[in-house]
PDB file of N, CA and C in Angstrom:
ATOM      1  N   MET U   1     -15.803  10.701  11.740  1.00 46.00           N
ATOM      2  CA  MET U   1     -15.919  10.932  10.318  1.00 46.00           C
ATOM      3  C   MET U   1     -16.858   9.854   9.766  1.00 46.00           C
ATOM      4  N   PRO U   2     -17.832  10.287   8.934  1.00 52.00           N
ATOM      5  CA  PRO U   2     -18.738   9.345   8.391  1.00 52.00           C
ATOM      6  C   PRO U   2     -18.015   8.301   7.557  1.00 52.00           C
ATOM      7  N   ASP U   3     -18.558   7.100   7.486  1.00 81.00           N
ATOM      8  CA  ASP U   3     -17.929   6.017   6.788  1.00 81.00           C
ATOM      9  C   ASP U   3     -17.635   6.339   5.303  1.00 81.00           C
ATOM     10  N   THR U   4     -18.588   6.998   4.662  1.00 85.00           N
ATOM     11  CA  THR U   4     -18.399   7.356   3.262  1.00 85.00           C
ATOM     12  C   THR U   4     -17.218   8.292   3.103  1.00 85.00           C
ATOM     13  N   GLN U   5     -17.100   9.244   3.955  1.00 86.00           N
ATOM     14  CA  GLN U   5     -15.958  10.174   3.902  1.00 86.00           C
ATOM     15  C   GLN U   5     -14.664   9.443   4.196  1.00 86.00           C
ATOM     16  N   HIS U   6     -14.699   8.579   5.175  1.00 85.00           N
ATOM     17  CA  HIS U   6     -13.506   7.808   5.560  1.00 85.00           C
ATOM     18  C   HIS U   6     -13.009   6.986   4.360  1.00 85.00           C
ATOM     19  N   ARG U   7     -13.968   6.352   3.674  1.00 87.00           N
ATOM     20  CA  ARG U   7     -13.633   5.524   2.513  1.00 87.00           C
ATOM     21  C   ARG U   7     -13.062   6.392   1.365  1.00 87.00           C
ATOM     22  N   PHE U   8     -13.695   7.550   1.173  1.00 89.00           N
ATOM     23  CA  PHE U   8     -13.187   8.481   0.123  1.00 89.00           C
ATOM     24  C   PHE U   8     -11.751   8.920   0.444  1.00 89.00           C
ATOM     25  N   ASP U   9     -11.537   9.250   1.722  1.00 92.00           N
ATOM     26  CA  ASP U   9     -10.178   9.687   2.123  1.00 92.00           C
ATOM     27  C   ASP U   9      -9.158   8.582   1.920  1.00 92.00           C
ATOM     28  N   LEU U  10      -9.515   7.376   2.280  1.00 93.00           N
ATOM     29  CA  LEU U  10      -8.600   6.226   2.085  1.00 93.00           C
ATOM     30  C   LEU U  10      -8.315   5.973   0.601  1.00 93.00           C
ATOM     31  N   LEU U  11      -9.356   6.110  -0.248  1.00 94.00           N
ATOM     32  CA  LEU U  11      -9.172   5.904  -1.658  1.00 94.00           C
ATOM     33  C   LEU U  11      -8.215   6.972  -2.198  1.00 94.00           C
ATOM     34  N   SER U  12      -8.403   8.189  -1.715  1.00 95.00           N
ATOM     35  CA  SER U  12      -7.488   9.320  -2.157  1.00 95.00           C
ATOM     36  C   SER U  12      -6.058   9.004  -1.713  1.00 95.00           C
ATOM     37  N   LEU U  13      -5.884   8.472  -0.531  1.00 96.00           N
ATOM     38  CA  LEU U  13      -4.532   8.088  -0.049  1.00 96.00           C
ATOM     39  C   LEU U  13      -3.946   6.994  -0.897  1.00 96.00           C
ATOM     40  N   MET U  14      -4.762   6.045  -1.312  1.00 97.00           N
ATOM     41  CA  MET U  14      -4.234   4.977  -2.202  1.00 97.00           C
ATOM     42  C   MET U  14      -3.756   5.596  -3.520  1.00 97.00           C
ATOM     43  N   ASN U  15      -4.469   6.571  -4.006  1.00 97.00           N
ATOM     44  CA  ASN U  15      -4.061   7.249  -5.255  1.00 97.00           C
ATOM     45  C   ASN U  15      -2.746   8.017  -5.024  1.00 97.00           C
ATOM     46  N   GLU U  16      -2.660   8.673  -3.880  1.00 97.00           N
ATOM     47  CA  GLU U  16      -1.432   9.371  -3.574  1.00 97.00           C
ATOM     48  C   GLU U  16      -0.231   8.411  -3.409  1.00 97.00           C
ATOM     49  N   LEU U  17      -0.487   7.263  -2.850  1.00 97.00           N
ATOM     50  CA  LEU U  17       0.547   6.232  -2.689  1.00 97.00           C
ATOM     51  C   LEU U  17       0.997   5.744  -4.056  1.00 97.00           C
ATOM     52  N   GLU U  18       0.047   5.475  -4.951  1.00 97.00           N
ATOM     53  CA  GLU U  18       0.394   5.050  -6.293  1.00 97.00           C
ATOM     54  C   GLU U  18       1.296   6.126  -6.954  1.00 97.00           C
ATOM     55  N   GLN U  19       0.911   7.386  -6.838  1.00 97.00           N
ATOM     56  CA  GLN U  19       1.702   8.432  -7.471  1.00 97.00           C
ATOM     57  C   GLN U  19       3.114   8.530  -6.864  1.00 97.00           C
ATOM     58  N   ALA U  20       3.223   8.392  -5.529  1.00 96.00           N
ATOM     59  CA  ALA U  20       4.500   8.461  -4.857  1.00 96.00           C
ATOM     60  C   ALA U  20       5.387   7.281  -5.357  1.00 96.00           C
ATOM     61  N   LEU U  21       4.811   6.111  -5.489  1.00 96.00           N
ATOM     62  CA  LEU U  21       5.527   4.940  -5.975  1.00 96.00           C
ATOM     63  C   LEU U  21       5.973   5.184  -7.445  1.00 96.00           C
ATOM     64  N   ARG U  22       5.130   5.770  -8.260  1.00 96.00           N
ATOM     65  CA  ARG U  22       5.477   6.108  -9.611  1.00 96.00           C
ATOM     66  C   ARG U  22       6.652   7.083  -9.607  1.00 96.00           C
ATOM     67  N   ASP U  23       6.551   8.128  -8.811  1.00 94.00           N
ATOM     68  CA  ASP U  23       7.587   9.141  -8.704  1.00 94.00           C
ATOM     69  C   ASP U  23       8.929   8.525  -8.316  1.00 94.00           C
ATOM     70  N   LEU U  24       8.883   7.495  -7.497  1.00 92.00           N
ATOM     71  CA  LEU U  24      10.078   6.756  -7.033  1.00 92.00           C
ATOM     72  C   LEU U  24      10.577   5.795  -8.083  1.00 92.00           C
ATOM     73  N   GLY U  25       9.779   5.578  -9.126  1.00 93.00           N
ATOM     74  CA  GLY U  25      10.190   4.631 -10.147  1.00 93.00           C
ATOM     75  C   GLY U  25       9.939   3.197  -9.706  1.00 93.00           C
ATOM     76  N   ALA U  26       9.045   3.021  -8.792  1.00 94.00           N
ATOM     77  CA  ALA U  26       8.788   1.719  -8.205  1.00 94.00           C
ATOM     78  C   ALA U  26       7.398   1.154  -8.561  1.00 94.00           C
ATOM     79  N   TRP U  27       6.727   1.724  -9.567  1.00 96.00           N
ATOM     80  CA  TRP U  27       5.429   1.222 -10.001  1.00 96.00           C
ATOM     81  C   TRP U  27       5.686   0.387 -11.241  1.00 96.00           C
ATOM     82  N   GLU U  28       5.249  -0.836 -11.274  1.00 95.00           N
ATOM     83  CA  GLU U  28       5.481  -1.744 -12.324  1.00 95.00           C
ATOM     84  C   GLU U  28       4.263  -1.948 -13.245  1.00 95.00           C
ATOM     85  N   CYS U  29       4.535  -2.228 -14.507  1.00 95.00           N
ATOM     86  CA  CYS U  29       3.467  -2.529 -15.454  1.00 95.00           C
ATOM     87  C   CYS U  29       3.050  -3.977 -15.446  1.00 95.00           C
ATOM     88  N   THR U  30       3.933  -4.873 -15.052  1.00 95.00           N
ATOM     89  CA  THR U  30       3.668  -6.296 -15.084  1.00 95.00           C
ATOM     90  C   THR U  30       3.670  -6.860 -13.669  1.00 95.00           C
ATOM     91  N   PRO U  31       2.629  -7.586 -13.293  1.00 95.00           N
ATOM     92  CA  PRO U  31       2.624  -8.157 -11.959  1.00 95.00           C
ATOM     93  C   PRO U  31       3.602  -9.281 -11.787  1.00 95.00           C
ATOM     94  N   PRO U  32       3.948  -9.571 -10.538  1.00 95.00           N
ATOM     95  CA  PRO U  32       4.799 -10.731 -10.290  1.00 95.00           C
ATOM     96  C   PRO U  32       4.072 -11.998 -10.732  1.00 95.00           C
ATOM     97  N   PRO U  33       4.801 -13.147 -10.871  1.00 95.00           N
ATOM     98  CA  PRO U  33       4.064 -14.405 -11.227  1.00 95.00           C
ATOM     99  C   PRO U  33       3.034 -14.745 -10.190  1.00 95.00           C
ATOM    100  N   ALA U  34       2.054 -15.470 -10.616  1.00 95.00           N
ATOM    101  CA  ALA U  34       0.894 -15.872  -9.766  1.00 95.00           C
ATOM    102  C   ALA U  34       1.332 -16.518  -8.477  1.00 95.00           C
ATOM    103  N   GLU U  35       2.361 -17.339  -8.514  1.00 95.00           N
ATOM    104  CA  GLU U  35       2.800 -17.998  -7.241  1.00 95.00           C
ATOM    105  C   GLU U  35       3.392 -17.059  -6.251  1.00 95.00           C
ATOM    106  N   ALA U  36       3.791 -15.863  -6.651  1.00 95.00           N
ATOM    107  CA  ALA U  36       4.292 -14.840  -5.726  1.00 95.00           C
ATOM    108  C   ALA U  36       3.140 -14.422  -4.750  1.00 95.00           C
ATOM    109  N   PHE U  37       1.945 -14.514  -5.223  1.00 95.00           N
ATOM    110  CA  PHE U  37       0.769 -14.095  -4.396  1.00 95.00           C
ATOM    111  C   PHE U  37       0.360 -15.185  -3.447  1.00 95.00           C
ATOM    112  N   GLU U  38       0.962 -16.353  -3.495  1.00 95.00           N
ATOM    113  CA  GLU U  38       0.551 -17.459  -2.608  1.00 95.00           C
ATOM    114  C   GLU U  38       1.411 -17.500  -1.364  1.00 95.00           C
ATOM    115  N   SER U  39       2.240 -16.544  -1.169  1.00 94.00           N
ATOM    116  CA  SER U  39       3.131 -16.525   0.008  1.00 94.00           C
ATOM    117  C   SER U  39       2.306 -16.458   1.304  1.00 94.00           C
ATOM    118  N   SER U  40       2.793 -17.159   2.302  1.00 93.00           N
ATOM    119  CA  SER U  40       2.189 -17.077   3.634  1.00 93.00           C
ATOM    120  C   SER U  40       3.010 -16.244   4.589  1.00 93.00           C
ATOM    121  N   VAL U  41       4.089 -15.701   4.092  1.00 93.00           N
ATOM    122  CA  VAL U  41       4.981 -14.829   4.858  1.00 93.00           C
ATOM    123  C   VAL U  41       4.407 -13.377   4.856  1.00 93.00           C
ATOM    124  N   PRO U  42       4.418 -12.700   6.004  1.00 92.00           N
ATOM    125  CA  PRO U  42       3.945 -11.316   6.031  1.00 92.00           C
ATOM    126  C   PRO U  42       4.598 -10.490   4.918  1.00 92.00           C
ATOM    127  N   PHE U  43       3.792  -9.650   4.289  1.00 93.00           N
ATOM    128  CA  PHE U  43       4.231  -8.749   3.194  1.00 93.00           C
ATOM    129  C   PHE U  43       4.794  -9.502   2.027  1.00 93.00           C
ATOM    130  N   SER U  44       4.488 -10.774   1.960  1.00 94.00           N
ATOM    131  CA  SER U  44       5.041 -11.607   0.862  1.00 94.00           C
ATOM    132  C   SER U  44       6.509 -11.426   0.649  1.00 94.00           C
ATOM    133  N   ALA U  45       7.208 -11.255   1.797  1.00 94.00           N
ATOM    134  CA  ALA U  45       8.629 -10.908   1.825  1.00 94.00           C
ATOM    135  C   ALA U  45       9.534 -11.964   1.145  1.00 94.00           C
ATOM    136  N   ASP U  46       8.995 -13.155   1.033  1.00 94.00           N
ATOM    137  CA  ASP U  46       9.816 -14.204   0.412  1.00 94.00           C
ATOM    138  C   ASP U  46       9.606 -14.302  -1.155  1.00 94.00           C
ATOM    139  N   THR U  47       8.592 -13.582  -1.621  1.00 96.00           N
ATOM    140  CA  THR U  47       8.301 -13.705  -3.056  1.00 96.00           C
ATOM    141  C   THR U  47       8.242 -12.376  -3.812  1.00 96.00           C
ATOM    142  N   MET U  48       8.225 -11.213  -3.071  1.00 95.00           N
ATOM    143  CA  MET U  48       8.106  -9.909  -3.724  1.00 95.00           C
ATOM    144  C   MET U  48       8.983  -8.891  -2.967  1.00 95.00           C
ATOM    145  N   ASP U  49       9.415  -7.885  -3.725  1.00 94.00           N
ATOM    146  CA  ASP U  49      10.037  -6.726  -3.083  1.00 94.00           C
ATOM    147  C   ASP U  49       8.895  -5.994  -2.370  1.00 94.00           C
ATOM    148  N   PHE U  50       9.251  -5.233  -1.371  1.00 96.00           N
ATOM    149  CA  PHE U  50       8.236  -4.517  -0.636  1.00 96.00           C
ATOM    150  C   PHE U  50       7.389  -3.562  -1.501  1.00 96.00           C
ATOM    151  N   THR U  51       8.040  -2.890  -2.455  1.00 96.00           N
ATOM    152  CA  THR U  51       7.279  -2.007  -3.324  1.00 96.00           C
ATOM    153  C   THR U  51       6.349  -2.774  -4.199  1.00 96.00           C
ATOM    154  N   GLN U  52       6.713  -3.975  -4.621  1.00 97.00           N
ATOM    155  CA  GLN U  52       5.796  -4.824  -5.342  1.00 97.00           C
ATOM    156  C   GLN U  52       4.596  -5.174  -4.463  1.00 97.00           C
ATOM    157  N   TRP U  53       4.853  -5.533  -3.225  1.00 97.00           N
ATOM    158  CA  TRP U  53       3.768  -5.874  -2.333  1.00 97.00           C
ATOM    159  C   TRP U  53       2.811  -4.680  -2.163  1.00 97.00           C
ATOM    160  N   LEU U  54       3.421  -3.486  -1.974  1.00 97.00           N
ATOM    161  CA  LEU U  54       2.566  -2.324  -1.853  1.00 97.00           C
ATOM    162  C   LEU U  54       1.654  -2.131  -3.054  1.00 97.00           C
ATOM    163  N   GLN U  55       2.198  -2.285  -4.241  1.00 97.00           N
ATOM    164  CA  GLN U  55       1.415  -2.093  -5.441  1.00 97.00           C
ATOM    165  C   GLN U  55       0.414  -3.206  -5.679  1.00 97.00           C
ATOM    166  N   TRP U  56       0.888  -4.442  -5.702  1.00 97.00           N
ATOM    167  CA  TRP U  56       0.052  -5.547  -6.144  1.00 97.00           C
ATOM    168  C   TRP U  56      -0.816  -6.176  -5.073  1.00 97.00           C
ATOM    169  N   VAL U  57      -0.509  -5.930  -3.833  1.00 96.00           N
ATOM    170  CA  VAL U  57      -1.321  -6.471  -2.732  1.00 96.00           C
ATOM    171  C   VAL U  57      -1.978  -5.358  -1.938  1.00 96.00           C
ATOM    172  N   PHE U  58      -1.216  -4.511  -1.328  1.00 97.00           N
ATOM    173  CA  PHE U  58      -1.766  -3.476  -0.427  1.00 97.00           C
ATOM    174  C   PHE U  58      -2.719  -2.557  -1.178  1.00 97.00           C
ATOM    175  N   VAL U  59      -2.203  -1.841  -2.180  1.00 97.00           N
ATOM    176  CA  VAL U  59      -3.043  -0.877  -2.908  1.00 97.00           C
ATOM    177  C   VAL U  59      -4.204  -1.594  -3.594  1.00 97.00           C
ATOM    178  N   ALA U  60      -3.903  -2.682  -4.293  1.00 96.00           N
ATOM    179  CA  ALA U  60      -4.916  -3.413  -5.038  1.00 96.00           C
ATOM    180  C   ALA U  60      -6.031  -3.910  -4.133  1.00 96.00           C
ATOM    181  N   ARG U  61      -5.705  -4.516  -2.994  1.00 94.00           N
ATOM    182  CA  ARG U  61      -6.709  -5.005  -2.061  1.00 94.00           C
ATOM    183  C   ARG U  61      -7.512  -3.910  -1.405  1.00 94.00           C
ATOM    184  N   PHE U  62      -6.822  -2.853  -1.002  1.00 94.00           N
ATOM    185  CA  PHE U  62      -7.511  -1.723  -0.394  1.00 94.00           C
ATOM    186  C   PHE U  62      -8.493  -1.117  -1.385  1.00 94.00           C
ATOM    187  N   ARG U  63      -8.079  -0.926  -2.629  1.00 95.00           N
ATOM    188  CA  ARG U  63      -9.017  -0.333  -3.634  1.00 95.00           C
ATOM    189  C   ARG U  63     -10.169  -1.265  -3.798  1.00 95.00           C
ATOM    190  N   ALA U  64      -9.991  -2.571  -3.863  1.00 95.00           N
ATOM    191  CA  ALA U  64     -11.078  -3.521  -4.042  1.00 95.00           C
ATOM    192  C   ALA U  64     -12.088  -3.450  -2.782  1.00 95.00           C
ATOM    193  N   ILE U  65     -11.514  -3.382  -1.623  1.00 93.00           N
ATOM    194  CA  ILE U  65     -12.320  -3.270  -0.406  1.00 93.00           C
ATOM    195  C   ILE U  65     -13.165  -1.999  -0.481  1.00 93.00           C
ATOM    196  N   LEU U  66     -12.484  -0.901  -0.739  1.00 91.00           N
ATOM    197  CA  LEU U  66     -13.148   0.413  -0.745  1.00 91.00           C
ATOM    198  C   LEU U  66     -14.206   0.529  -1.863  1.00 91.00           C
ATOM    199  N   GLU U  67     -13.844   0.138  -3.046  1.00 91.00           N
ATOM    200  CA  GLU U  67     -14.764   0.255  -4.188  1.00 91.00           C
ATOM    201  C   GLU U  67     -15.916  -0.718  -4.073  1.00 91.00           C
ATOM    202  N   GLY U  68     -15.670  -1.864  -3.414  1.00 92.00           N
ATOM    203  CA  GLY U  68     -16.739  -2.859  -3.243  1.00 92.00           C
ATOM    204  C   GLY U  68     -17.593  -2.659  -2.001  1.00 92.00           C
ATOM    205  N   GLY U  69     -17.284  -1.658  -1.200  1.00 90.00           N
ATOM    206  CA  GLY U  69     -18.055  -1.425  -0.011  1.00 90.00           C
ATOM    207  C   GLY U  69     -17.902  -2.475   1.085  1.00 90.00           C
ATOM    208  N   HIS U  70     -16.808  -3.211   1.037  1.00 92.00           N
ATOM    209  CA  HIS U  70     -16.547  -4.248   2.013  1.00 92.00           C
ATOM    210  C   HIS U  70     -16.051  -3.669   3.328  1.00 92.00           C
ATOM    211  N   ALA U  71     -16.101  -4.501   4.367  1.00 90.00           N
ATOM    212  CA  ALA U  71     -15.637  -4.078   5.679  1.00 90.00           C
ATOM    213  C   ALA U  71     -14.124  -3.741   5.629  1.00 90.00           C
ATOM    214  N   LEU U  72     -13.777  -2.684   6.311  1.00 89.00           N
ATOM    215  CA  LEU U  72     -12.392  -2.245   6.390  1.00 89.00           C
ATOM    216  C   LEU U  72     -11.682  -3.054   7.454  1.00 89.00           C
ATOM    217  N   PRO U  73     -10.358  -3.205   7.319  1.00 90.00           N
ATOM    218  CA  PRO U  73      -9.598  -3.926   8.418  1.00 90.00           C
ATOM    219  C   PRO U  73      -9.718  -3.101   9.703  1.00 90.00           C
ATOM    220  N   GLN U  74      -9.458  -3.756  10.795  1.00 89.00           N
ATOM    221  CA  GLN U  74      -9.507  -3.103  12.100  1.00 89.00           C
ATOM    222  C   GLN U  74      -8.287  -2.269  12.368  1.00 89.00           C
ATOM    223  N   GLN U  75      -7.192  -2.703  11.767  1.00 91.00           N
ATOM    224  CA  GLN U  75      -5.958  -1.925  12.007  1.00 91.00           C
ATOM    225  C   GLN U  75      -5.051  -1.992  10.784  1.00 91.00           C
ATOM    226  N   CYS U  76      -4.149  -1.111  10.699  1.00 92.00           N
ATOM    227  CA  CYS U  76      -3.177  -1.048   9.592  1.00 92.00           C
ATOM    228  C   CYS U  76      -1.884  -0.501  10.141  1.00 92.00           C
ATOM    229  N   ASP U  77      -0.847  -1.250  10.116  1.00 94.00           N
ATOM    230  CA  ASP U  77       0.403  -0.865  10.680  1.00 94.00           C
ATOM    231  C   ASP U  77       1.539  -1.200   9.735  1.00 94.00           C
ATOM    232  N   VAL U  78       1.490  -0.560   8.545  1.00 96.00           N
ATOM    233  CA  VAL U  78       2.418  -0.826   7.469  1.00 96.00           C
ATOM    234  C   VAL U  78       3.706  -0.039   7.568  1.00 96.00           C
ATOM    235  N   THR U  79       3.623   1.169   8.171  1.00 96.00           N
ATOM    236  CA  THR U  79       4.756   2.115   8.176  1.00 96.00           C
ATOM    237  C   THR U  79       6.012   1.488   8.803  1.00 96.00           C
ATOM    238  N   PRO U  80       6.011   0.802   9.922  1.00 96.00           N
ATOM    239  CA  PRO U  80       7.250   0.259  10.482  1.00 96.00           C
ATOM    240  C   PRO U  80       7.947  -0.675   9.508  1.00 96.00           C
ATOM    241  N   MET U  81       7.188  -1.537   8.849  1.00 95.00           N
ATOM    242  CA  MET U  81       7.782  -2.451   7.824  1.00 95.00           C
ATOM    243  C   MET U  81       8.325  -1.643   6.665  1.00 95.00           C
ATOM    244  N   ALA U  82       7.623  -0.658   6.261  1.00 96.00           N
ATOM    245  CA  ALA U  82       8.052   0.181   5.116  1.00 96.00           C
ATOM    246  C   ALA U  82       9.377   0.919   5.446  1.00 96.00           C
ATOM    247  N   GLU U  83       9.469   1.394   6.691  1.00 95.00           N
ATOM    248  CA  GLU U  83      10.711   2.100   7.039  1.00 95.00           C
ATOM    249  C   GLU U  83      11.864   1.137   6.985  1.00 95.00           C
ATOM    250  N   GLU U  84      11.689  -0.077   7.420  1.00 94.00           N
ATOM    251  CA  GLU U  84      12.782  -1.055   7.376  1.00 94.00           C
ATOM    252  C   GLU U  84      13.037  -1.517   5.932  1.00 94.00           C
ATOM    253  N   ALA U  85      11.996  -1.863   5.176  1.00 94.00           N
ATOM    254  CA  ALA U  85      12.189  -2.418   3.861  1.00 94.00           C
ATOM    255  C   ALA U  85      12.705  -1.414   2.850  1.00 94.00           C
ATOM    256  N   LEU U  86      12.359  -0.143   3.023  1.00 93.00           N
ATOM    257  CA  LEU U  86      12.774   0.883   2.062  1.00 93.00           C
ATOM    258  C   LEU U  86      14.076   1.554   2.431  1.00 93.00           C
ATOM    259  N   ARG U  87      14.607   1.249   3.638  1.00 91.00           N
ATOM    260  CA  ARG U  87      15.846   1.869   4.047  1.00 91.00           C
ATOM    261  C   ARG U  87      16.956   1.546   3.039  1.00 91.00           C
ATOM    262  N   GLY U  88      17.638   2.567   2.637  1.00 86.00           N
ATOM    263  CA  GLY U  88      18.721   2.409   1.679  1.00 86.00           C
ATOM    264  C   GLY U  88      18.290   2.437   0.196  1.00 86.00           C
ATOM    265  N   MET U  89      16.965   2.501  -0.036  1.00 85.00           N
ATOM    266  CA  MET U  89      16.480   2.508  -1.414  1.00 85.00           C
ATOM    267  C   MET U  89      16.831   3.901  -2.014  1.00 85.00           C
ATOM    268  N   GLU U  90      17.244   3.921  -3.268  1.00 81.00           N
ATOM    269  CA  GLU U  90      17.538   5.139  -3.950  1.00 81.00           C
ATOM    270  C   GLU U  90      16.240   5.917  -4.171  1.00 81.00           C
ATOM    271  N   GLY U  91      16.374   7.217  -4.119  1.00 83.00           N
ATOM    272  CA  GLY U  91      15.241   8.089  -4.342  1.00 83.00           C
ATOM    273  C   GLY U  91      14.637   8.574  -3.032  1.00 83.00           C
ATOM    274  N   ASN U  92      13.659   9.414  -3.133  1.00 84.00           N
ATOM    275  CA  ASN U  92      13.022  10.014  -1.971  1.00 84.00           C
ATOM    276  C   ASN U  92      11.857   9.129  -1.462  1.00 84.00           C
ATOM    277  N   ILE U  93      12.159   8.339  -0.468  1.00 93.00           N
ATOM    278  CA  ILE U  93      11.142   7.426   0.070  1.00 93.00           C
ATOM    279  C   ILE U  93      10.251   8.150   1.082  1.00 93.00           C
ATOM    280  N   GLN U  94      10.584   9.351   1.452  1.00 94.00           N
ATOM    281  CA  GLN U  94       9.865  10.068   2.497  1.00 94.00           C
ATOM    282  C   GLN U  94       8.401  10.275   2.126  1.00 94.00           C
ATOM    283  N   ASP U  95       8.086  10.498   0.866  1.00 94.00           N
ATOM    284  CA  ASP U  95       6.693  10.676   0.476  1.00 94.00           C
ATOM    285  C   ASP U  95       5.892   9.373   0.697  1.00 94.00           C
ATOM    286  N   VAL U  96       6.462   8.260   0.302  1.00 96.00           N
ATOM    287  CA  VAL U  96       5.847   6.989   0.493  1.00 96.00           C
ATOM    288  C   VAL U  96       5.620   6.733   1.989  1.00 96.00           C
ATOM    289  N   LEU U  97       6.612   6.951   2.791  1.00 96.00           N
ATOM    290  CA  LEU U  97       6.514   6.746   4.242  1.00 96.00           C
ATOM    291  C   LEU U  97       5.432   7.666   4.863  1.00 96.00           C
ATOM    292  N   ALA U  98       5.418   8.908   4.434  1.00 96.00           N
ATOM    293  CA  ALA U  98       4.434   9.855   4.963  1.00 96.00           C
ATOM    294  C   ALA U  98       3.005   9.434   4.637  1.00 96.00           C
ATOM    295  N   ILE U  99       2.784   8.999   3.415  1.00 97.00           N
ATOM    296  CA  ILE U  99       1.462   8.519   3.016  1.00 97.00           C
ATOM    297  C   ILE U  99       1.043   7.303   3.802  1.00 97.00           C
ATOM    298  N   LEU U 100       1.943   6.342   3.887  1.00 97.00           N
ATOM    299  CA  LEU U 100       1.646   5.149   4.713  1.00 97.00           C
ATOM    300  C   LEU U 100       1.332   5.494   6.150  1.00 97.00           C
ATOM    301  N   ALA U 101       2.041   6.439   6.721  1.00 97.00           N
ATOM    302  CA  ALA U 101       1.777   6.858   8.087  1.00 97.00           C
ATOM    303  C   ALA U 101       0.354   7.477   8.171  1.00 97.00           C
ATOM    304  N   ARG U 102      -0.050   8.242   7.208  1.00 96.00           N
ATOM    305  CA  ARG U 102      -1.376   8.807   7.165  1.00 96.00           C
ATOM    306  C   ARG U 102      -2.436   7.692   7.063  1.00 96.00           C
ATOM    307  N   ILE U 103      -2.166   6.662   6.235  1.00 96.00           N
ATOM    308  CA  ILE U 103      -3.075   5.542   6.121  1.00 96.00           C
ATOM    309  C   ILE U 103      -3.201   4.766   7.482  1.00 96.00           C
ATOM    310  N   ASP U 104      -2.047   4.488   8.070  1.00 96.00           N
ATOM    311  CA  ASP U 104      -2.028   3.782   9.366  1.00 96.00           C
ATOM    312  C   ASP U 104      -2.848   4.586  10.416  1.00 96.00           C
ATOM    313  N   ALA U 105      -2.698   5.885  10.396  1.00 94.00           N
ATOM    314  CA  ALA U 105      -3.381   6.757  11.375  1.00 94.00           C
ATOM    315  C   ALA U 105      -4.904   6.714  11.242  1.00 94.00           C
ATOM    316  N   ARG U 106      -5.415   6.290  10.089  1.00 90.00           N
ATOM    317  CA  ARG U 106      -6.864   6.189   9.895  1.00 90.00           C
ATOM    318  C   ARG U 106      -7.489   5.061  10.657  1.00 90.00           C
ATOM    319  N   PHE U 107      -6.648   4.165  11.222  1.00 88.00           N
ATOM    320  CA  PHE U 107      -7.195   2.966  11.878  1.00 88.00           C
ATOM    321  C   PHE U 107      -6.891   2.940  13.355  1.00 88.00           C
TER     322      PHE U 107
END
């Protein structure tokens, strides 16, 4: 798939992920405090909920990379962490997991 199409598809998936998080009631208007972004722990697990990390780090950074024409990461394996972190969360998490699996499959 041409790089332009690949980037467009990934941006569409980011939009789908945002909508799925909104539908789940997990999209926030206010970002976490600045120090939450300074975590050195994977997925900022010590400073953010996983859905916060998805919104404020994963989606935000991917959009910046895609819109800025920057190099894409070599791999993306978010789904296993999502399955664990979202287990037991109220609401239908299956849409979020399905979209993340589609994103992971692009790499």
